[in-house]
mmCIF file of C-alpha atoms in Angstrom:
data_model
loop_
_atom_site.group_PDB
_atom_site.id
_atom_site.type_symbol
_atom_site.label_atom_id
_atom_site.label_comp_id
_atom_site.label_asym_id
_atom_site.label_seq_id
_atom_site.Cartn_x
_atom_site.Cartn_y
_atom_site.Cartn_z
ATOM 1 C CA MET A 30 -25.963 13.393 -12.365
ATOM 2 C CA ARG A 31 -26.795 10.712 -14.895
ATOM 3 C CA ALA A 32 -27.124 6.971 -14.518
ATOM 4 C CA PRO A 33 -24.109 4.890 -15.287
ATOM 5 C CA SER A 34 -24.051 3.352 -18.758
ATOM 6 C CA GLN A 35 -23.993 -0.345 -19.222
ATOM 7 C CA ALA A 36 -20.216 -0.089 -20.104
ATOM 8 C CA CYS A 37 -19.682 1.275 -16.609
ATOM 9 C CA MET A 38 -21.342 -1.558 -14.810
ATOM 10 C CA ALA A 39 -19.514 -4.499 -13.194
ATOM 11 C CA PRO A 40 -21.152 -7.918 -12.886
ATOM 12 C CA GLY A 41 -24.217 -7.732 -10.709
ATOM 13 C CA GLY A 42 -24.951 -4.161 -11.728
ATOM 14 C CA VAL A 43 -22.285 -2.575 -9.502
ATOM 15 C CA PRO A 44 -21.179 0.809 -10.971
ATOM 16 C CA ARG A 45 -17.430 1.031 -11.779
ATOM 17 C CA ALA A 46 -15.293 3.839 -13.059
ATOM 18 C CA PRO A 47 -14.885 4.387 -16.776
ATOM 19 C CA GLN A 48 -11.647 2.926 -18.201
ATOM 20 C CA ASP A 49 -10.167 6.347 -18.641
ATOM 21 C CA ALA A 50 -10.719 7.289 -15.052
ATOM 22 C CA PRO A 51 -7.552 7.704 -12.813
ATOM 23 C CA ALA A 52 -6.797 4.546 -10.908
ATOM 24 C CA GLN A 53 -7.471 4.617 -7.224
ATOM 25 C CA HIS A 54 -6.046 2.315 -4.520
ATOM 26 C CA LEU A 55 -8.043 1.722 -1.365
ATOM 27 C CA TYR A 56 -6.426 -0.074 1.526
ATOM 28 C CA VAL A 57 -8.895 -1.478 3.960
ATOM 29 C CA VAL A 58 -8.077 -3.515 7.146
ATOM 30 C CA VAL A 59 -9.862 -4.521 10.295
ATOM 31 C CA ALA A 60 -8.768 -2.494 13.395
ATOM 32 C CA GLY A 61 -6.433 -4.286 15.740
ATOM 33 C CA THR A 62 -5.397 -7.029 13.243
ATOM 34 C CA LEU A 63 -1.789 -7.583 12.243
ATOM 35 C CA PRO A 64 -2.156 -5.795 8.883
ATOM 36 C CA HIS A 65 -3.626 -2.810 10.668
ATOM 37 C CA LEU A 66 -0.848 -2.736 13.295
ATOM 38 C CA ASP A 67 1.864 -3.071 10.632
ATOM 39 C CA HIS A 68 0.316 -0.219 8.695
ATOM 40 C CA VAL A 69 0.238 2.146 11.724
ATOM 41 C CA ARG A 70 3.734 1.047 12.893
ATOM 42 C CA PHE A 71 5.165 1.610 9.384
ATOM 43 C CA TRP A 72 3.896 5.064 9.042
ATOM 44 C CA ASP A 73 4.664 5.946 12.671
ATOM 45 C CA TYR A 74 8.262 4.692 12.054
ATOM 46 C CA LEU A 75 8.670 6.721 8.858
ATOM 47 C CA ARG A 76 7.404 9.863 10.560
ATOM 48 C CA ALA A 77 9.981 9.366 13.406
ATOM 49 C CA HIS A 78 12.838 8.541 10.988
ATOM 50 C CA PRO A 79 12.912 11.017 8.110
ATOM 51 C CA ASP A 80 16.054 9.457 6.637
ATOM 52 C CA GLN A 81 14.142 6.113 6.226
ATOM 53 C CA ALA A 82 11.165 8.062 4.899
ATOM 54 C CA GLN A 83 13.433 9.506 2.169
ATOM 55 C CA ARG A 84 14.631 5.996 1.273
ATOM 56 C CA TYR A 85 11.070 4.869 0.930
ATOM 57 C CA ALA A 86 10.136 7.956 -1.087
ATOM 58 C CA ALA A 87 13.187 7.446 -3.401
ATOM 59 C CA ARG A 88 12.177 3.775 -4.074
ATOM 60 C CA LYS A 89 8.639 4.782 -4.899
ATOM 61 C CA ARG A 90 9.951 7.397 -7.280
ATOM 62 C CA GLU A 91 12.116 4.840 -9.004
ATOM 63 C CA LEU A 92 9.205 2.519 -9.431
ATOM 64 C CA ALA A 93 6.558 5.149 -10.218
ATOM 65 C CA SER A 94 6.431 4.459 -13.968
ATOM 66 C CA LEU A 95 5.222 0.890 -13.239
ATOM 67 C CA LEU A 96 1.988 2.081 -11.505
ATOM 68 C CA ASP A 97 0.143 2.497 -14.751
ATOM 69 C CA THR A 98 1.509 -0.624 -16.537
ATOM 70 C CA ASP A 99 2.406 -3.266 -13.848
ATOM 71 C CA ARG A 100 1.132 -2.630 -10.337
ATOM 72 C CA LEU A 101 2.480 -6.023 -9.211
ATOM 73 C CA ALA A 102 6.015 -5.099 -10.359
ATOM 74 C CA TYR A 103 5.600 -1.827 -8.454
ATOM 75 C CA VAL A 104 4.581 -3.651 -5.254
ATOM 76 C CA ASP A 105 7.273 -6.336 -5.721
ATOM 77 C CA GLY A 106 9.827 -3.598 -6.149
ATOM 78 C CA LYS A 107 9.016 -2.136 -2.730
ATOM 79 C CA ALA A 108 8.694 -5.437 -0.870
ATOM 80 C CA GLU A 109 12.272 -5.906 0.297
ATOM 81 C CA LEU A 110 12.441 -2.353 1.699
ATOM 82 C CA VAL A 111 8.901 -2.437 3.188
ATOM 83 C CA THR A 112 9.889 -5.717 4.959
ATOM 84 C CA GLU A 113 13.086 -4.113 6.295
ATOM 85 C CA LEU A 114 11.203 -1.051 7.569
ATOM 86 C CA LEU A 115 8.461 -3.157 9.140
ATOM 87 C CA VAL A 116 11.057 -5.195 11.058
ATOM 88 C CA LEU A 117 12.723 -1.911 12.221
ATOM 89 C CA ALA A 118 9.356 -0.495 13.159
ATOM 90 C CA ALA A 119 8.488 -3.578 15.160
ATOM 91 C CA VAL A 120 11.888 -3.575 16.938
ATOM 92 C CA GLY A 121 11.421 0.143 17.701
ATOM 93 C CA THR A 122 8.148 -0.495 19.451
ATOM 94 C CA GLY A 123 9.357 -3.465 21.386
ATOM 95 C CA SER A 124 6.928 -5.711 19.558
ATOM 96 C CA THR A 125 7.436 -8.824 17.376
ATOM 97 C CA ARG A 126 5.715 -9.890 14.257
ATOM 98 C CA SER A 127 3.844 -13.133 14.656
ATOM 99 C CA ASP A 128 3.863 -14.205 11.017
ATOM 100 C CA GLY A 129 7.056 -12.897 9.387
ATOM 101 C CA ASN A 130 5.136 -11.712 6.372
ATOM 102 C CA ALA A 131 5.154 -8.131 5.231
ATOM 103 C CA VAL A 132 1.940 -6.202 4.415
ATOM 104 C CA ALA A 133 2.751 -3.646 1.809
ATOM 105 C CA PRO A 134 1.424 -0.168 2.761
#
């Protein structure tokens, strides 16, 4: 293993991936918070409702080409469906969302 080059260093000397490295997306939340509960409910709902999982998968496939060029457009393109599914997931668990804002998984 070799030391990262200066070109691979972020401010403060933090190593970062070379520009040609595949993009990675890391989603981190604090356990028990609304974003965490939304995330768990969302995926539990999709596992319990394969038809909705197929809708979500189809939307992601439609938007996939944006991942490399415009991640914000990709996220925005999923937002309405994600919000709808989060509401359905909350209703299905008998819980309510306290803020009305969707957290995109």
